[in-house]
CSV table of C-alpha atoms in Angstrom, one decimal:
chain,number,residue,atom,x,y,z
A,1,UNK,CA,-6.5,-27.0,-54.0
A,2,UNK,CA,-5.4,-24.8,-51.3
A,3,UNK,CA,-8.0,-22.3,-50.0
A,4,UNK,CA,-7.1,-18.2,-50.6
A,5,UNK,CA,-7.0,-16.0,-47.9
A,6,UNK,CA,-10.3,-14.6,-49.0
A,7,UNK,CA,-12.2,-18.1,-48.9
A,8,UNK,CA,-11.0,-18.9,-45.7
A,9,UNK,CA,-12.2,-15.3,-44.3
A,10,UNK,CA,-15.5,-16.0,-45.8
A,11,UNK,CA,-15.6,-19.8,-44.0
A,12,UNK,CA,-15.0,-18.3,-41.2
A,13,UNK,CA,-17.7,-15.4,-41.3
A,14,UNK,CA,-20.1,-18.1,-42.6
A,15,UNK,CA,-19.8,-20.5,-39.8
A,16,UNK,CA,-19.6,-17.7,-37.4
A,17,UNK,CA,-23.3,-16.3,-38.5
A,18,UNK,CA,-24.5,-20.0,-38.9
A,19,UNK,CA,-23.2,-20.0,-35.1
A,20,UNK,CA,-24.7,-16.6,-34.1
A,21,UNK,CA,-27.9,-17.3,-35.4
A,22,UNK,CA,-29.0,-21.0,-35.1
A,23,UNK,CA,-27.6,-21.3,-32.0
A,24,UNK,CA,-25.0,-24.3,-32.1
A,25,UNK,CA,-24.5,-26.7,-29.1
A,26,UNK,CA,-21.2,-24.2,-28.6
A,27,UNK,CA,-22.6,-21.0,-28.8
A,28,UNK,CA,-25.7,-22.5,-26.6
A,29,UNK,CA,-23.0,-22.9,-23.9
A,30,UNK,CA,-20.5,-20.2,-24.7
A,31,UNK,CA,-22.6,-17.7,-26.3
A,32,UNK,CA,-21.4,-15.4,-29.4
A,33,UNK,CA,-18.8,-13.2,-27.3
A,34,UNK,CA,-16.8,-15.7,-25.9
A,35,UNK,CA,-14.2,-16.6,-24.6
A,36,UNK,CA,-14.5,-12.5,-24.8
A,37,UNK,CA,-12.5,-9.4,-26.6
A,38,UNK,CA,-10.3,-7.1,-25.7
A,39,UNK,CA,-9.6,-3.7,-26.7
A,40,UNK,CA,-6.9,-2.5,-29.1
A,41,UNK,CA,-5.7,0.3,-27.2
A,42,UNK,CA,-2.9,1.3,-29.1
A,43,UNK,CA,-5.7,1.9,-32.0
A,44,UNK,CA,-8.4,3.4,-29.9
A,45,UNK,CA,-9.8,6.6,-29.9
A,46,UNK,CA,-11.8,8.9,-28.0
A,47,UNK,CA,-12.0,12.2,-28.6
A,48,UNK,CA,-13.6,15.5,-26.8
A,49,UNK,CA,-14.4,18.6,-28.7
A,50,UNK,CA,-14.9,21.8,-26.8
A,51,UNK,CA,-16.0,25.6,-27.9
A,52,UNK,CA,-13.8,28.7,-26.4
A,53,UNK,CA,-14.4,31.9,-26.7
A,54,UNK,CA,-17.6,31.7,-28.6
A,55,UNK,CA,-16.3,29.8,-32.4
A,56,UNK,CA,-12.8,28.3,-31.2
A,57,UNK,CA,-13.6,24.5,-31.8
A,58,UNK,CA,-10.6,22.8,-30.0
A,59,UNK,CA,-10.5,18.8,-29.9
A,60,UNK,CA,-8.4,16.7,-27.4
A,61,UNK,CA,-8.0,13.1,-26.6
A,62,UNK,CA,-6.9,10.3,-24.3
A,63,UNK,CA,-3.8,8.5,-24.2
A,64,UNK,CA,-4.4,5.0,-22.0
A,65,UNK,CA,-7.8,3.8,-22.7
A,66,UNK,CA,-8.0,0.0,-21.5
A,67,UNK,CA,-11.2,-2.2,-22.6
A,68,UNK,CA,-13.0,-5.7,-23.1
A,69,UNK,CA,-16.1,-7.2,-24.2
A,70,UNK,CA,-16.8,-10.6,-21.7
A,71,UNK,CA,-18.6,-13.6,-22.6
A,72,UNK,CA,-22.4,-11.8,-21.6
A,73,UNK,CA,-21.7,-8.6,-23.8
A,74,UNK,CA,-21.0,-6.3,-21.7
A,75,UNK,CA,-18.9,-3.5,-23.3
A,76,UNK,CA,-16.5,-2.0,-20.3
A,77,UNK,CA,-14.2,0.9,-20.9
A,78,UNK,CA,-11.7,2.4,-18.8
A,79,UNK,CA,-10.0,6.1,-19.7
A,80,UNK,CA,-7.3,7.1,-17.5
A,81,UNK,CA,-7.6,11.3,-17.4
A,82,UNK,CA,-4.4,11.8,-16.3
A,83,UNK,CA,-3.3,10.7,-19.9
A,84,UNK,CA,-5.5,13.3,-21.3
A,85,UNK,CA,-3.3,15.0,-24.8
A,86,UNK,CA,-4.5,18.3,-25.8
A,87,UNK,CA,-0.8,18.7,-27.1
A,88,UNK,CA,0.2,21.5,-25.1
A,89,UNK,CA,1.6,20.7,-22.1
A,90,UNK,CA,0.4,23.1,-19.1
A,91,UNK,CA,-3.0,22.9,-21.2
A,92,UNK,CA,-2.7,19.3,-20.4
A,93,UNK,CA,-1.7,19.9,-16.6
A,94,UNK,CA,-5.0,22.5,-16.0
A,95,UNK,CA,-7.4,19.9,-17.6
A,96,UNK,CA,-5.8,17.4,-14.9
A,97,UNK,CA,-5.8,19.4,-12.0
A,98,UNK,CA,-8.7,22.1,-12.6
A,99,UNK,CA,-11.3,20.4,-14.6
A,100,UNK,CA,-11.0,16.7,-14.0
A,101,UNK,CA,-9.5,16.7,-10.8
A,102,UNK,CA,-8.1,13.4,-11.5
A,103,UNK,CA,-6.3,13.6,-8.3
A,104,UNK,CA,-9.2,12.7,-6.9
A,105,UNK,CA,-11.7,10.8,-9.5
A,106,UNK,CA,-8.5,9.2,-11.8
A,107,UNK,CA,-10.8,7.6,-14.6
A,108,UNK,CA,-13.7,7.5,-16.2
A,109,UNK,CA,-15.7,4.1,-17.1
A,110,UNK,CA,-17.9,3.4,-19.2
A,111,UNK,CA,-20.5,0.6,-19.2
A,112,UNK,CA,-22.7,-1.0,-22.2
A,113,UNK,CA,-24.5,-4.1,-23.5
A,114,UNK,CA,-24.5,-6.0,-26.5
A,115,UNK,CA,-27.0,-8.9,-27.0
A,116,UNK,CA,-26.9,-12.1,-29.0
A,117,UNK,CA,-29.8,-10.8,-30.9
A,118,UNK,CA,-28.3,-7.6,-32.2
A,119,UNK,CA,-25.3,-9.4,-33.5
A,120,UNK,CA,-26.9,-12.7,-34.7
A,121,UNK,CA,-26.9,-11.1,-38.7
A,122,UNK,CA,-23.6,-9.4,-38.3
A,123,UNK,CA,-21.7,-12.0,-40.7
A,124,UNK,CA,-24.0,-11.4,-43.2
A,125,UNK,CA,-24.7,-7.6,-42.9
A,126,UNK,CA,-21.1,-6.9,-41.9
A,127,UNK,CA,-21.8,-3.3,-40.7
A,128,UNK,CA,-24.7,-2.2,-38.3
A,129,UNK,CA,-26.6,1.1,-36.8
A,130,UNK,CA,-27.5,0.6,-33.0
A,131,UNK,CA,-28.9,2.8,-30.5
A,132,UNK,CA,-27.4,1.6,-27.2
A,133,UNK,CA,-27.9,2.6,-23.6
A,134,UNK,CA,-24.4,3.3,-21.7
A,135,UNK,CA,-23.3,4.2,-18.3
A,136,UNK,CA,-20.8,6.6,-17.9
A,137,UNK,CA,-19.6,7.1,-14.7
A,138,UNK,CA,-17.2,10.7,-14.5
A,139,UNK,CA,-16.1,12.9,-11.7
A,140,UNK,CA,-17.9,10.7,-9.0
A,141,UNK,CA,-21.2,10.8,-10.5
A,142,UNK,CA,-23.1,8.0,-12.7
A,143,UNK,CA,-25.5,9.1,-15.4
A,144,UNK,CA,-27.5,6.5,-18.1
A,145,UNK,CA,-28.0,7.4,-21.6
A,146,UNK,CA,-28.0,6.1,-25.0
A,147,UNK,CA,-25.5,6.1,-28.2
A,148,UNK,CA,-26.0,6.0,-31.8
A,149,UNK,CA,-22.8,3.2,-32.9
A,150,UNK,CA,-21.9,1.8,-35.8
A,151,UNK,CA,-20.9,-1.8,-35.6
A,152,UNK,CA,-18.8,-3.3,-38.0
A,153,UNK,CA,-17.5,-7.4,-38.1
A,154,UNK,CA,-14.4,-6.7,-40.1
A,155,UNK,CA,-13.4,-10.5,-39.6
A,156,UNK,CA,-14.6,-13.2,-37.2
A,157,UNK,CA,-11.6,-12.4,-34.7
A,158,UNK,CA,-12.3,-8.6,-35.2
A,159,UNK,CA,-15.0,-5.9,-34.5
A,160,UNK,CA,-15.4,-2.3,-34.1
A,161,UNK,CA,-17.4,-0.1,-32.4
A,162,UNK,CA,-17.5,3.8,-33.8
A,163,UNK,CA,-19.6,6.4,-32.8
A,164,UNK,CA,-22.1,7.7,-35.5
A,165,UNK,CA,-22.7,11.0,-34.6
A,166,UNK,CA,-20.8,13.5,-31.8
A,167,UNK,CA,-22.1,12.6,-28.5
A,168,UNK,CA,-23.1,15.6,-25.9
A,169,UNK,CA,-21.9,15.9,-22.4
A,170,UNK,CA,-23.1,18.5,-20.2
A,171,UNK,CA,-20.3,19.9,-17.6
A,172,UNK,CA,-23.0,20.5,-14.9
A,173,UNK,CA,-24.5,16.9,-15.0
A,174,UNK,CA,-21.1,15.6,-13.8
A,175,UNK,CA,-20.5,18.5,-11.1
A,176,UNK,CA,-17.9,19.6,-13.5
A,177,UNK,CA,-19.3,23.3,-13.9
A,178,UNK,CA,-16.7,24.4,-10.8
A,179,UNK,CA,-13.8,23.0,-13.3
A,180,UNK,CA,-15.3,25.4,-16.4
A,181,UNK,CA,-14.8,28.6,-13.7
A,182,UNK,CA,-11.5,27.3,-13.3
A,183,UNK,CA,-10.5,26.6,-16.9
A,184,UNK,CA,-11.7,30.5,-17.7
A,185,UNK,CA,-10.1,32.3,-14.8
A,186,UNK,CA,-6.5,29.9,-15.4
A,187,UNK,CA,-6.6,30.7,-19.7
A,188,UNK,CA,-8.9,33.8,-20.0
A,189,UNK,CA,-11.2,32.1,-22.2
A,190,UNK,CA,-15.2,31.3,-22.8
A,191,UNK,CA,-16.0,27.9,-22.6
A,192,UNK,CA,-19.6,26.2,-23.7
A,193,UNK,CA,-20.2,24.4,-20.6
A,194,UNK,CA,-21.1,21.5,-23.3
A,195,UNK,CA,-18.8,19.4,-25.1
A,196,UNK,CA,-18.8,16.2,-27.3
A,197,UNK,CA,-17.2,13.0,-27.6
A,198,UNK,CA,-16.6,10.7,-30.4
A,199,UNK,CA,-14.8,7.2,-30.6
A,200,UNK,CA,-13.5,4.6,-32.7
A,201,UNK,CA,-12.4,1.1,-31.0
A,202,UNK,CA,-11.1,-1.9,-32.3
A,203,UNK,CA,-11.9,-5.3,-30.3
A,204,UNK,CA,-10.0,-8.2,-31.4
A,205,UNK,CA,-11.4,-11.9,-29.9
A,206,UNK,CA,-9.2,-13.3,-26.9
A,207,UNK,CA,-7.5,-16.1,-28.2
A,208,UNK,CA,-8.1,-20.1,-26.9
A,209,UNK,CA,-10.3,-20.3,-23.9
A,210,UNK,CA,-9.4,-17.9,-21.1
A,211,UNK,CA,-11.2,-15.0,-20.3
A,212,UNK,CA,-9.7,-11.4,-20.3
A,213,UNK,CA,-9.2,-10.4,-17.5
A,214,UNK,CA,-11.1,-8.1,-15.4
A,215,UNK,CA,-10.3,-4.5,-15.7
A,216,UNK,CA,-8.1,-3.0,-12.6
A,217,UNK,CA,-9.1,0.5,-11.7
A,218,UNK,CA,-6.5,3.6,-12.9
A,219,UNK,CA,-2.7,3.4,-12.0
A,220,UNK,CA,-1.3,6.3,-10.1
A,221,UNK,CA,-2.3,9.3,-11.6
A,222,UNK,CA,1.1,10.7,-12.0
A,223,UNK,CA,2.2,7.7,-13.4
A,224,UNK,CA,0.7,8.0,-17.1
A,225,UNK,CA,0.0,11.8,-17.1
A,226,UNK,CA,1.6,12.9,-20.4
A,227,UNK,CA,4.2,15.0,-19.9
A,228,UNK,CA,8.6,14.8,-19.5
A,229,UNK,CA,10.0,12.5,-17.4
A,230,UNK,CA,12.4,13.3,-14.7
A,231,UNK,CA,12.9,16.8,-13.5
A,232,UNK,CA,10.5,20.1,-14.8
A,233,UNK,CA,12.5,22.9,-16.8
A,234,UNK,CA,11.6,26.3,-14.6
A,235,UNK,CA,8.5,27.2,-16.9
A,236,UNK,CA,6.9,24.1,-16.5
A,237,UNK,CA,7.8,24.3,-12.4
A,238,UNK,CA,6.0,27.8,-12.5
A,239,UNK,CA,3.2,26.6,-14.6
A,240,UNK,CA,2.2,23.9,-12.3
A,241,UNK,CA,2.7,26.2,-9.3
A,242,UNK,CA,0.7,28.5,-10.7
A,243,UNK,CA,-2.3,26.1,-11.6
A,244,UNK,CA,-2.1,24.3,-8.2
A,245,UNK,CA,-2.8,27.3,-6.5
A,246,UNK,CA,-6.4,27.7,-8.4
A,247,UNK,CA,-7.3,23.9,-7.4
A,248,UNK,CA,-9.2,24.9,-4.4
A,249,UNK,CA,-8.9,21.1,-3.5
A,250,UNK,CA,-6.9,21.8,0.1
A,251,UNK,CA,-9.6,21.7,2.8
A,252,UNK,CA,-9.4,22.7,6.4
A,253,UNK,CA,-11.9,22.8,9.4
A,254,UNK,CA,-13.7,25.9,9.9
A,255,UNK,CA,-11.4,28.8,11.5
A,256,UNK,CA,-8.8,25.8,12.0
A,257,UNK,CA,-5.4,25.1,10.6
A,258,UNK,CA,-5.9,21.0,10.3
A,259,UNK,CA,-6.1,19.5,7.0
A,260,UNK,CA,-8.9,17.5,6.0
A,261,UNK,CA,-8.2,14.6,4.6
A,262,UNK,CA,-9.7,15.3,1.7
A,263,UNK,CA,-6.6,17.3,1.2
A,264,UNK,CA,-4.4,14.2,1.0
A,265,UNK,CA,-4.7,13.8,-2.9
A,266,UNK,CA,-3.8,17.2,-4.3
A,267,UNK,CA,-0.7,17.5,-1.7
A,268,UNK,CA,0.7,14.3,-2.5
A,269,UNK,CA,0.7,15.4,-6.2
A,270,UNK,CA,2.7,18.6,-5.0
A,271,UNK,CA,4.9,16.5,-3.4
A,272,UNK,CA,5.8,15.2,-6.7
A,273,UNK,CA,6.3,18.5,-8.3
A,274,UNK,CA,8.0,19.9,-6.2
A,275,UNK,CA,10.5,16.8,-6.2
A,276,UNK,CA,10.7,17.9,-9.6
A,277,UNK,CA,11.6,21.5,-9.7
A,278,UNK,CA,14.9,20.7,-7.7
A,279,UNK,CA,16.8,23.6,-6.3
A,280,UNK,CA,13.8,25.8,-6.1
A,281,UNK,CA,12.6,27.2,-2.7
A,282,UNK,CA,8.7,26.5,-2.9
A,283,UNK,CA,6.7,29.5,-1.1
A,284,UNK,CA,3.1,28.4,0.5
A,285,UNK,CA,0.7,31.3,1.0
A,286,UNK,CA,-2.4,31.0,3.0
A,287,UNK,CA,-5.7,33.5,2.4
A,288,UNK,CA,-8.6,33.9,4.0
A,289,UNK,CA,-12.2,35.6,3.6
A,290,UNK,CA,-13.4,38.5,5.2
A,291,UNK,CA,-15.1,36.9,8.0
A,292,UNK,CA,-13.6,37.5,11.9
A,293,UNK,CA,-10.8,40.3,12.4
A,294,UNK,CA,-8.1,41.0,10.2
A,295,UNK,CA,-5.7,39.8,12.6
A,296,UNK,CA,-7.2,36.6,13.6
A,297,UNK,CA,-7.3,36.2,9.9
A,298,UNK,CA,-3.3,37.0,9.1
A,299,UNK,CA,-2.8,33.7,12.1
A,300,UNK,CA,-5.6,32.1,11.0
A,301,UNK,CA,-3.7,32.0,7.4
A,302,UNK,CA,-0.2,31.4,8.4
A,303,UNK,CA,-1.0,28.9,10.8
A,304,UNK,CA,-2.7,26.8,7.6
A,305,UNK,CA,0.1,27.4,5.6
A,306,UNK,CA,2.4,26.2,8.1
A,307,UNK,CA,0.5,22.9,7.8
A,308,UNK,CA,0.7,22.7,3.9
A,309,UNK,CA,4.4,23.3,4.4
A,310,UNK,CA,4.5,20.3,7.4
A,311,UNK,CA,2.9,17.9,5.2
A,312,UNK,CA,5.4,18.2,2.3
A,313,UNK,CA,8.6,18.5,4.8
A,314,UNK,CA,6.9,14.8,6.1
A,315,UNK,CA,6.7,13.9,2.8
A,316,UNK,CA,10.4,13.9,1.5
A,317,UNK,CA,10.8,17.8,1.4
A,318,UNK,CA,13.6,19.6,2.5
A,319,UNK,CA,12.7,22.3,5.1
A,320,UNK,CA,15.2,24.6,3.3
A,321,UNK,CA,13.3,24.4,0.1
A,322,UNK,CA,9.7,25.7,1.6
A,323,UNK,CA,8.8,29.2,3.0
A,324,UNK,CA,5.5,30.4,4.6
A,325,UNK,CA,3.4,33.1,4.9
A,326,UNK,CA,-0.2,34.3,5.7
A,327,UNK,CA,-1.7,37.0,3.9
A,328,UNK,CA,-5.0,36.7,5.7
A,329,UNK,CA,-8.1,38.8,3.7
A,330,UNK,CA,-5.6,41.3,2.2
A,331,UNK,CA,-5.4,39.9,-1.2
A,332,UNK,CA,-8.8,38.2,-2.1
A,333,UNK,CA,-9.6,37.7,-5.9
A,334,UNK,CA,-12.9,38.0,-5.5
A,335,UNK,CA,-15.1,40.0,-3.4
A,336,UNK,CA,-16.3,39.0,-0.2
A,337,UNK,CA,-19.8,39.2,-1.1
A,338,UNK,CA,-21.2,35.5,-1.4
A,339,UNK,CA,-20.2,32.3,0.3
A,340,UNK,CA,-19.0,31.0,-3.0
A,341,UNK,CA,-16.6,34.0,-3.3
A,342,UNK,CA,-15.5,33.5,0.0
A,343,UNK,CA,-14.8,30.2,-0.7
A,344,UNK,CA,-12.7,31.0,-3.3
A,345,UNK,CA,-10.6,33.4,-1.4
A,346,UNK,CA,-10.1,31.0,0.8
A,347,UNK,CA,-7.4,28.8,-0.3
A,348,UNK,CA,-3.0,28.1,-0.2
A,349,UNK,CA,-1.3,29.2,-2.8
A,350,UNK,CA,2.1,28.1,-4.2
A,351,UNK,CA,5.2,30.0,-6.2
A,352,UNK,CA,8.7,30.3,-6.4
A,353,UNK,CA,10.7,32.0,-4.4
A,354,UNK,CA,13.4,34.4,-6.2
A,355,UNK,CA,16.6,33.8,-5.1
């Protein structure tokens, strides 16, 4: 008699708890998570939910997550932030640019451990509750904690791995407290400077005997972000303008006009935007703080514009398309009162030229 589809599933969940938890000659050499698994990331999820303006619950997810389970257990995803989906475009472009800053820290990666021993009753329990330590590793810093997950053995080539419970994440314990400012200032909103995150991934075992293989850092930034291809309609051109110019992210030497390299990231993303809002002439403001004389400061600031504008003519710009100017202190947006404001009045900003 042939076997039914269900008698061969439960064979195979059968001889893969008999393996998992006598410890066969090939799970003694391979060990239960070989030859390894690999995340379905068409079918994952992860999800953020945030609070604005005091009871505004707003929940927004990722579009490229990229994962695997090897032969040890260890659990390693990748989320690239540029794909972040809130569904609104420039919504999208301000959690890029002014919260994440994923010009500069492109993913986030998260680390965790499954054992032979909390498994080993999996294909007889089908479904468990585990508290598991992670690593998450966001915005250039690493922080350890621990997960409530639901594990669940839906056949013997197929696992997933849910959260049980909303997970909280603290802006400030990943330096992202600057990017909340930001967010307020760009939308006019509140913001809880804590959200929470919930997920729901698939794993699906790596077929014959090769490992997956290793996890590559983030693509290009630009390269997955989630928004039109080709060329930027003028509202989206003045959008990103507009939210460039509250990045804060180009750096120059004290009272000098050369750009720190740290600057590198951010421009070359205007490089690409402004590609992409053809026929526009791009104008490049510098500012300063209230520190030195007002005149020193109007050089001081048109001086560092001109070098915005140099490093975009170098980088494929026409010179036609880019005008500068130096405001010096006369339009700060904050006062002058603290170094953090003047920090903050210190900075280029970018917008289109009429005519």
């Amino acid at each position: 008699m042939t076997p039914t589809p269900a008698t061969r599933i439960r064979s195979a969940l059968l001889a893969l708890g008999l393996a998992l938890s006598t410890g066969s000659a090939a799970t003694a050499q391979t060990g239960p998570f070989a030859p390894g698994w690999e995340l379905q990331s068409d079918d994952a999820v992860l999800r953020f939910q945030s609070i604005k303006n005091g009871d505004k619950v707003e929940s927004s997810g990722f579009a490229t997550i990229n994962g695997a389970i090897d032969d040890t257990g260890l659990v390693t995803l990748r989320v690239l932030l540029d794909s972040v989906d809130t569904k609104i475009d420039l919504r999208n472009v301000r959690m890029r640019f002014l919260f994440f800053e994923t010009f500069q820290f492109p993913e986030a990666k998260i680390e965790l451990r499954l054992t032979h021993e909390m498994v080993a009753d999996l294909a007889q329990t089908r479904r468990k509750r585990l508290t598991l330590p992670y690593t998450l590793e966001l915005h250039g810093v690493s922080r350890d904690s621990e997960a409530e997950v639901i594990v669940t053995l839906i056949d013997a080539d197929h696992v997933s791995i849910t959260s049980s419970a909303p997970i909280p994440v603290l802006a400030k314990d990943f330096g992202l407290s600057g990017g909340i400012e930001k967010l307020q200032e760009a939308a006019g909103v509140e913001i809880v400077p804590l959200g929470t995150v919930s997920f729901d991934f698939g794993f699906a075992r790596v077929s014959g005997t090769q490992a997956p293989q290793p996890l590559a850092a983030a693509r290009t930034p630009a390269a997955a972000a989630l928004e039109q291809a080709g060329d930027f309609d003028a509202e989206a051109c003045l959008g990103r303008f507009e939210i460039l110019s509250r990045s804060g992210n180009i750096h120059f030497g004290t009272a000098s006009a050369r750009l720190d390299d740290r600057s590198r990231p951010l421009l070359d993303n205007v490089v690409d935007i402004v590609r992409r809002c053809p026929g526009m002439v791009i104008e490049v403001a510098g500012h300063t703080d209230s520190d030195g004389s007002d005149a020193n400061n109007t050089t001081l600031s048109q001086r560092r514009a001109g070098s915005v504008a140099d490093y975009l003519i170098r980088n494929g710009i026409e010179p036609g398309r880019i005008v500068t100017v130096g405001y010096g202190e006369s339009r700060p947006i904050v006062a002058n009162d603290t170094p953090h404001n003047k920090s903050r009045n210190r900075r280029i900003e970018f917008a289109v030229r009429d005519g």
